[in-house]
């Protein structure tokens, strides 16, 4: 009987304990995009690791995530099972769309992944480095056309930060927003714009093929996955990460927050999650708890300031 009991104990311990029975994850964007992929990767990882048994993902698209954010805040207050994914793009969208709610209205849990922004030029461009780009901006800001994502998004903000670091009024930059990375890339390769600006993953194939040249990346330190130098090491203080996060509903208790945070932290430490990051080309920039809450508040303040300089918010 003792042997049977011991065997039963071993079997019981080998099965992961479910920390939370069910979870709802809102992806404030349409299917297939970065936030949707993040939500569904969280879903699959939590289930694979036996951390949560029942997980539902809901897509609510529109206005840079602010429509979903407003719905989440209005309908999920006090619900310990409700979470939402989001990221840096949403910080700018809240400001640019004059949203009545913001990321300060949710309960921050963790920053999960990040991607730095890169500036590239066609291989035939005379621009060789950040100094060349700064000199062209200083001579005539309007002559430098930037192809990137939506106005007020991470790409636009990064361009503004570089202009400011180069001593140029960010409001004078000639930024051309494109609805998709493919359209922007076509403009870059067709020499229709001076530079392209987006996440590294958007340009990795062209960098490998030699059809574009990297001018700088918005990380503080050099990155292992690319030999493109940072703007910082070239003398321009440009530090920006297009990060993704998960947050809980407003109005939940500290105990409920900590329970959710324990689950997310365990997920982020798992091989399943980190294998997914490697497969998808996402950089693990995990930060949680009070440190992330403080970081988020700083990002909101800094983004508000640069968008005002870009003439997008007042």
Short mmCIF file of C-alpha atoms in Angstrom, two decimals:
data_model
loop_
_atom_site.label_atom_id
_atom_site.label_comp_id
_atom_site.label_asym_id
_atom_site.label_seq_id
_atom_site.Cartn_x
_atom_site.Cartn_y
_atom_site.Cartn_z
CA UNK A 1 0.00 0.00 0.00
CA UNK A 2 2.87 2.36 0.78
CA UNK A 3 4.46 1.65 -2.59
CA UNK A 4 1.19 2.28 -4.37
CA UNK A 5 0.74 5.51 -2.46
CA UNK A 6 4.24 6.62 -3.36
CA UNK A 7 3.63 5.81 -7.02
CA UNK A 8 0.37 7.75 -6.93
CA UNK A 9 2.18 10.72 -5.38
CA UNK A 10 4.77 10.70 -8.16
CA UNK A 11 2.05 10.69 -10.81
CA UNK A 12 0.22 13.53 -9.08
CA UNK A 13 3.33 15.67 -8.84
CA UNK A 14 4.17 15.14 -12.52
CA UNK A 15 1.03 16.97 -13.61
CA UNK A 16 1.32 20.80 -13.50
CA UNK A 17 -1.11 22.43 -11.11
CA UNK A 18 -3.60 24.77 -12.72
CA UNK A 19 -3.05 28.21 -11.21
CA UNK A 20 -6.09 29.81 -12.84
CA UNK A 21 -9.07 27.92 -14.22
CA UNK A 22 -9.98 30.31 -17.03
CA UNK A 23 -8.71 33.45 -18.72
CA UNK A 24 -9.97 35.91 -21.32
CA UNK A 25 -7.49 37.70 -23.56
CA UNK A 26 -8.53 40.64 -25.70
CA UNK A 27 -6.45 41.35 -28.80
CA UNK A 28 -7.40 44.95 -29.72
CA UNK A 29 -6.73 44.35 -33.41
CA UNK A 30 -7.82 42.11 -36.26
CA UNK A 31 -6.70 38.50 -36.71
CA UNK A 32 -3.17 37.87 -37.93
CA UNK A 33 -1.45 41.02 -36.65
CA UNK A 34 1.18 41.31 -33.95
CA UNK A 35 -1.21 41.71 -31.03
CA UNK A 36 -3.39 38.84 -32.23
CA UNK A 37 -0.31 36.63 -32.63
CA UNK A 38 0.82 37.62 -29.13
CA UNK A 39 -2.57 36.77 -27.61
CA UNK A 40 -2.76 33.41 -29.32
CA UNK A 41 0.83 32.53 -28.45
CA UNK A 42 0.03 33.29 -24.80
CA UNK A 43 -3.06 31.09 -25.13
CA UNK A 44 -1.20 28.13 -26.63
CA UNK A 45 1.71 28.42 -24.19
CA UNK A 46 -0.45 28.62 -21.06
CA UNK A 47 -2.38 25.56 -22.18
CA UNK A 48 0.74 23.62 -23.19
CA UNK A 49 2.34 24.37 -19.82
CA UNK A 50 -0.82 23.39 -17.92
CA UNK A 51 -1.13 26.83 -16.32
CA UNK A 52 -4.66 27.67 -17.49
CA UNK A 53 -7.18 25.18 -18.84
CA UNK A 54 -9.78 27.41 -20.51
CA UNK A 55 -8.66 30.45 -22.50
CA UNK A 56 -10.68 32.59 -24.88
CA UNK A 57 -9.20 35.16 -27.27
CA UNK A 58 -11.38 38.00 -28.53
CA UNK A 59 -10.47 40.40 -31.36
CA UNK A 60 -11.72 43.99 -31.24
CA UNK A 61 -10.04 46.03 -33.96
CA UNK A 62 -9.82 49.74 -34.64
CA UNK A 63 -8.02 53.05 -34.02
CA UNK A 64 -4.65 51.64 -33.00
CA UNK A 65 -6.20 49.44 -30.32
CA UNK A 66 -8.09 52.24 -28.57
CA UNK A 67 -11.56 50.88 -29.47
CA UNK A 68 -10.74 47.55 -27.87
CA UNK A 69 -9.07 49.26 -24.92
CA UNK A 70 -12.15 51.36 -24.19
CA UNK A 71 -14.43 48.33 -24.43
CA UNK A 72 -12.11 46.34 -22.16
CA UNK A 73 -12.04 49.04 -19.49
CA UNK A 74 -15.79 49.65 -19.61
CA UNK A 75 -16.84 46.00 -19.58
CA UNK A 76 -14.13 44.20 -17.58
CA UNK A 77 -13.60 46.33 -14.50
CA UNK A 78 -13.12 44.10 -11.47
CA UNK A 79 -12.94 40.89 -13.53
CA UNK A 80 -9.86 38.89 -12.41
CA UNK A 81 -10.05 36.65 -15.50
CA UNK A 82 -9.91 39.49 -18.05
CA UNK A 83 -6.66 40.52 -19.72
CA UNK A 84 -5.67 42.57 -22.76
CA UNK A 85 -2.54 42.62 -24.89
CA UNK A 86 -1.19 45.83 -26.30
CA UNK A 87 2.01 47.70 -26.80
CA UNK A 88 3.89 50.83 -27.67
CA UNK A 89 1.74 51.58 -30.73
CA UNK A 90 -1.25 51.89 -28.40
CA UNK A 91 0.52 54.53 -26.31
CA UNK A 92 0.73 56.81 -29.33
CA UNK A 93 -2.73 55.88 -30.58
CA UNK A 94 -4.33 56.88 -27.27
CA UNK A 95 -2.75 60.32 -27.60
CA UNK A 96 -3.28 60.76 -31.35
CA UNK A 97 -6.94 59.67 -31.18
CA UNK A 98 -7.66 61.69 -28.03
CA UNK A 99 -9.00 58.48 -26.49
CA UNK A 100 -11.10 58.95 -23.32
CA UNK A 101 -9.21 56.03 -21.76
CA UNK A 102 -5.56 55.05 -21.75
CA UNK A 103 -3.10 52.43 -20.57
CA UNK A 104 -3.00 54.20 -17.22
CA UNK A 105 -6.55 52.92 -16.69
CA UNK A 106 -5.66 49.20 -16.77
CA UNK A 107 -3.64 47.09 -14.33
CA UNK A 108 -0.18 46.54 -15.88
CA UNK A 109 1.18 43.01 -15.63
CA UNK A 110 4.22 42.60 -17.85
CA UNK A 111 6.13 43.70 -20.91
CA UNK A 112 6.64 40.50 -22.88
CA UNK A 113 8.51 41.11 -26.11
CA UNK A 114 10.08 43.95 -28.01
CA UNK A 115 11.46 44.92 -31.35
CA UNK A 116 13.79 47.80 -32.09
CA UNK A 117 13.23 50.13 -35.00
CA UNK A 118 15.72 50.30 -37.85
CA UNK A 119 16.42 52.90 -40.52
CA UNK A 120 17.49 51.60 -43.92
CA UNK A 121 18.33 53.09 -47.31
CA UNK A 122 18.46 51.54 -50.78
CA UNK A 123 21.84 49.97 -51.52
CA UNK A 124 22.54 52.72 -54.08
CA UNK A 125 21.94 55.56 -51.60
CA UNK A 126 24.82 57.94 -50.82
CA UNK A 127 23.81 57.82 -47.13
CA UNK A 128 26.28 55.54 -45.38
CA UNK A 129 25.65 56.19 -41.71
CA UNK A 130 23.69 58.23 -39.17
CA UNK A 131 26.02 61.21 -39.57
CA UNK A 132 25.23 61.41 -43.30
CA UNK A 133 21.49 61.23 -42.59
CA UNK A 134 21.76 63.92 -39.90
CA UNK A 135 23.68 66.21 -42.25
CA UNK A 136 21.01 65.85 -44.94
CA UNK A 137 18.28 66.62 -42.41
CA UNK A 138 20.15 69.65 -41.10
CA UNK A 139 20.55 71.06 -44.61
CA UNK A 140 16.91 70.56 -45.65
CA UNK A 141 14.58 68.49 -43.42
CA UNK A 142 11.84 68.35 -46.07
CA UNK A 143 14.17 66.82 -48.66
CA UNK A 144 14.47 63.63 -46.60
CA UNK A 145 11.40 61.45 -47.09
CA UNK A 146 10.72 58.73 -44.53
CA UNK A 147 8.64 55.65 -45.40
CA UNK A 148 7.11 54.02 -42.34
CA UNK A 149 3.97 52.85 -40.61
CA UNK A 150 1.01 54.85 -39.34
CA UNK A 151 1.32 58.49 -38.34
CA UNK A 152 2.04 58.71 -34.64
CA UNK A 153 3.23 55.12 -34.46
CA UNK A 154 6.61 53.77 -33.38
CA UNK A 155 8.25 54.42 -36.78
CA UNK A 156 7.09 58.03 -36.87
CA UNK A 157 8.20 58.60 -33.28
CA UNK A 158 11.62 57.06 -33.96
CA UNK A 159 12.08 59.39 -36.95
CA UNK A 160 11.16 62.34 -34.74
CA UNK A 161 13.58 61.25 -32.03
CA UNK A 162 16.41 61.00 -34.55
CA UNK A 163 15.62 64.44 -35.97
CA UNK A 164 15.64 65.88 -32.45
CA UNK A 165 18.95 64.16 -31.66
CA UNK A 166 20.37 65.67 -34.86
CA UNK A 167 19.27 69.14 -33.81
CA UNK A 168 16.35 69.37 -36.23
CA UNK A 169 12.76 70.32 -35.33
CA UNK A 170 10.81 67.00 -35.44
CA UNK A 171 7.77 68.82 -36.84
CA UNK A 172 9.74 69.52 -40.03
CA UNK A 173 10.37 65.90 -41.01
CA UNK A 174 8.74 64.66 -44.20
CA UNK A 175 7.15 61.44 -42.97
CA UNK A 176 5.06 59.32 -45.37
CA UNK A 177 2.87 56.74 -43.60
CA UNK A 178 2.08 53.48 -45.39
CA UNK A 179 -0.72 51.11 -44.45
CA UNK A 180 1.45 48.02 -44.86
CA UNK A 181 5.10 47.03 -44.70
CA UNK A 182 5.01 45.70 -48.26
CA UNK A 183 3.97 49.07 -49.68
CA UNK A 184 6.66 50.88 -47.72
CA UNK A 185 9.30 48.39 -48.81
CA UNK A 186 8.32 48.81 -52.46
CA UNK A 187 8.76 52.58 -52.12
CA UNK A 188 12.20 52.08 -50.56
CA UNK A 189 13.41 49.59 -53.14
CA UNK A 190 12.00 51.76 -55.93
CA UNK A 191 13.99 54.77 -54.67
CA UNK A 192 10.75 56.71 -54.20
CA UNK A 193 11.77 57.72 -50.66
CA UNK A 194 15.05 58.62 -48.99
CA UNK A 195 14.89 56.18 -46.08
CA UNK A 196 12.69 53.44 -44.70
CA UNK A 197 11.94 53.01 -41.01
CA UNK A 198 10.35 49.98 -39.35
CA UNK A 199 11.06 46.99 -37.14
CA UNK A 200 14.12 44.91 -37.93
CA UNK A 201 12.01 41.92 -39.00
CA UNK A 202 10.46 43.99 -41.82
CA UNK A 203 13.88 44.46 -43.42
CA UNK A 204 15.82 41.34 -42.44
CA UNK A 205 15.43 39.55 -45.79
CA UNK A 206 16.48 42.64 -47.77
CA UNK A 207 19.42 43.26 -45.46
CA UNK A 208 20.58 39.69 -46.01
CA UNK A 209 20.12 40.07 -49.76
CA UNK A 210 22.04 43.35 -49.82
CA UNK A 211 19.27 45.35 -51.48
CA UNK A 212 19.07 47.76 -48.51
CA UNK A 213 21.69 49.05 -46.09
CA UNK A 214 21.06 49.56 -42.39
CA UNK A 215 21.88 53.04 -41.10
CA UNK A 216 21.03 52.58 -37.45
CA UNK A 217 18.90 50.76 -34.92
CA UNK A 218 17.10 52.27 -31.92
CA UNK A 219 18.57 49.94 -29.27
CA UNK A 220 20.91 51.24 -26.58
CA UNK A 221 23.34 48.35 -27.05
CA UNK A 222 24.40 46.39 -30.17
CA UNK A 223 22.11 43.47 -30.99
CA UNK A 224 23.37 39.94 -31.66
CA UNK A 225 21.05 39.40 -34.63
CA UNK A 226 22.38 42.30 -36.74
CA UNK A 227 25.64 44.14 -37.38
CA UNK A 228 23.81 47.41 -38.02
CA UNK A 229 25.14 49.88 -35.43
CA UNK A 230 22.92 51.58 -32.89
CA UNK A 231 22.23 55.29 -33.19
CA UNK A 232 23.58 55.68 -29.67
CA UNK A 233 27.01 54.34 -30.58
CA UNK A 234 27.02 56.73 -33.55
CA UNK A 235 26.45 59.67 -31.22
CA UNK A 236 22.67 60.12 -31.49
CA UNK A 237 20.58 59.45 -28.38
CA UNK A 238 17.71 57.47 -29.88
CA UNK A 239 16.33 54.78 -27.59
CA UNK A 240 13.00 53.24 -28.59
CA UNK A 241 11.54 49.78 -28.35
CA UNK A 242 8.29 48.71 -30.02
CA UNK A 243 7.22 46.50 -27.13
CA UNK A 244 4.20 44.31 -26.46
CA UNK A 245 2.54 43.80 -23.10
CA UNK A 246 -0.26 42.12 -21.22
CA UNK A 247 -2.43 43.91 -18.67
CA UNK A 248 -5.32 43.00 -16.39
CA UNK A 249 -8.63 44.73 -15.83
CA UNK A 250 -8.92 47.79 -13.61
CA UNK A 251 -10.36 47.35 -10.15
CA UNK A 252 -8.95 43.93 -9.28
CA UNK A 253 -7.33 43.21 -5.93
CA UNK A 254 -3.60 43.02 -5.23
CA UNK A 255 -4.00 39.29 -4.55
CA UNK A 256 -5.72 38.76 -7.92
CA UNK A 257 -3.03 40.83 -9.66
CA UNK A 258 -0.26 38.77 -8.09
CA UNK A 259 -1.98 35.52 -9.04
CA UNK A 260 -2.14 36.60 -12.68
CA UNK A 261 1.43 37.84 -12.54
CA UNK A 262 2.67 34.51 -11.18
CA UNK A 263 1.07 32.73 -14.14
CA UNK A 264 2.52 35.16 -16.70
CA UNK A 265 5.96 35.02 -15.11
CA UNK A 266 5.94 31.21 -15.14
CA UNK A 267 4.85 31.28 -18.79
CA UNK A 268 7.64 33.69 -19.74
CA UNK A 269 10.24 31.44 -18.10
CA UNK A 270 9.04 28.33 -19.94
CA UNK A 271 10.86 26.66 -22.83
CA UNK A 272 7.58 26.60 -24.74
CA UNK A 273 7.32 30.40 -24.68
CA UNK A 274 10.97 31.04 -25.47
CA UNK A 275 10.91 28.56 -28.34
CA UNK A 276 7.95 30.48 -29.75
CA UNK A 277 9.86 33.75 -29.47
CA UNK A 278 12.79 32.26 -31.34
CA UNK A 279 10.54 30.87 -34.07
CA UNK A 280 8.72 34.18 -34.51
CA UNK A 281 11.80 36.39 -34.28
CA UNK A 282 10.55 38.19 -31.16
CA UNK A 283 13.06 39.52 -28.63
CA UNK A 284 12.46 38.59 -24.99
CA UNK A 285 12.37 41.91 -23.10
CA UNK A 286 10.39 40.67 -20.10
CA UNK A 287 9.66 43.13 -17.30
CA UNK A 288 6.86 42.91 -14.77
CA UNK A 289 5.28 44.25 -11.61
CA UNK A 290 6.17 47.66 -10.23
CA UNK A 291 9.15 48.02 -12.59
CA UNK A 292 6.90 47.66 -15.61
CA UNK A 293 4.25 49.99 -14.17
CA UNK A 294 6.94 52.65 -13.70
CA UNK A 295 8.34 52.01 -17.19
CA UNK A 296 4.86 52.31 -18.73
CA UNK A 297 4.23 55.64 -17.01
CA UNK A 298 7.53 56.92 -18.36
CA UNK A 299 6.73 55.74 -21.90
CA UNK A 300 3.37 57.53 -21.81
CA UNK A 301 4.97 60.79 -20.67
CA UNK A 302 7.82 60.62 -23.21
CA UNK A 303 5.51 59.70 -26.09
CA UNK A 304 3.15 62.56 -25.27
CA UNK A 305 6.10 64.94 -25.44
CA UNK A 306 7.49 63.72 -28.78
CA UNK A 307 4.04 63.57 -30.42
CA UNK A 308 3.51 67.20 -29.40
CA UNK A 309 6.81 68.05 -31.07
CA UNK A 310 5.68 66.17 -34.18
CA UNK A 311 2.52 68.25 -34.20
CA UNK A 312 0.25 65.24 -33.59
CA UNK A 313 -0.86 66.10 -30.05
CA UNK A 314 -1.05 69.31 -28.12
#
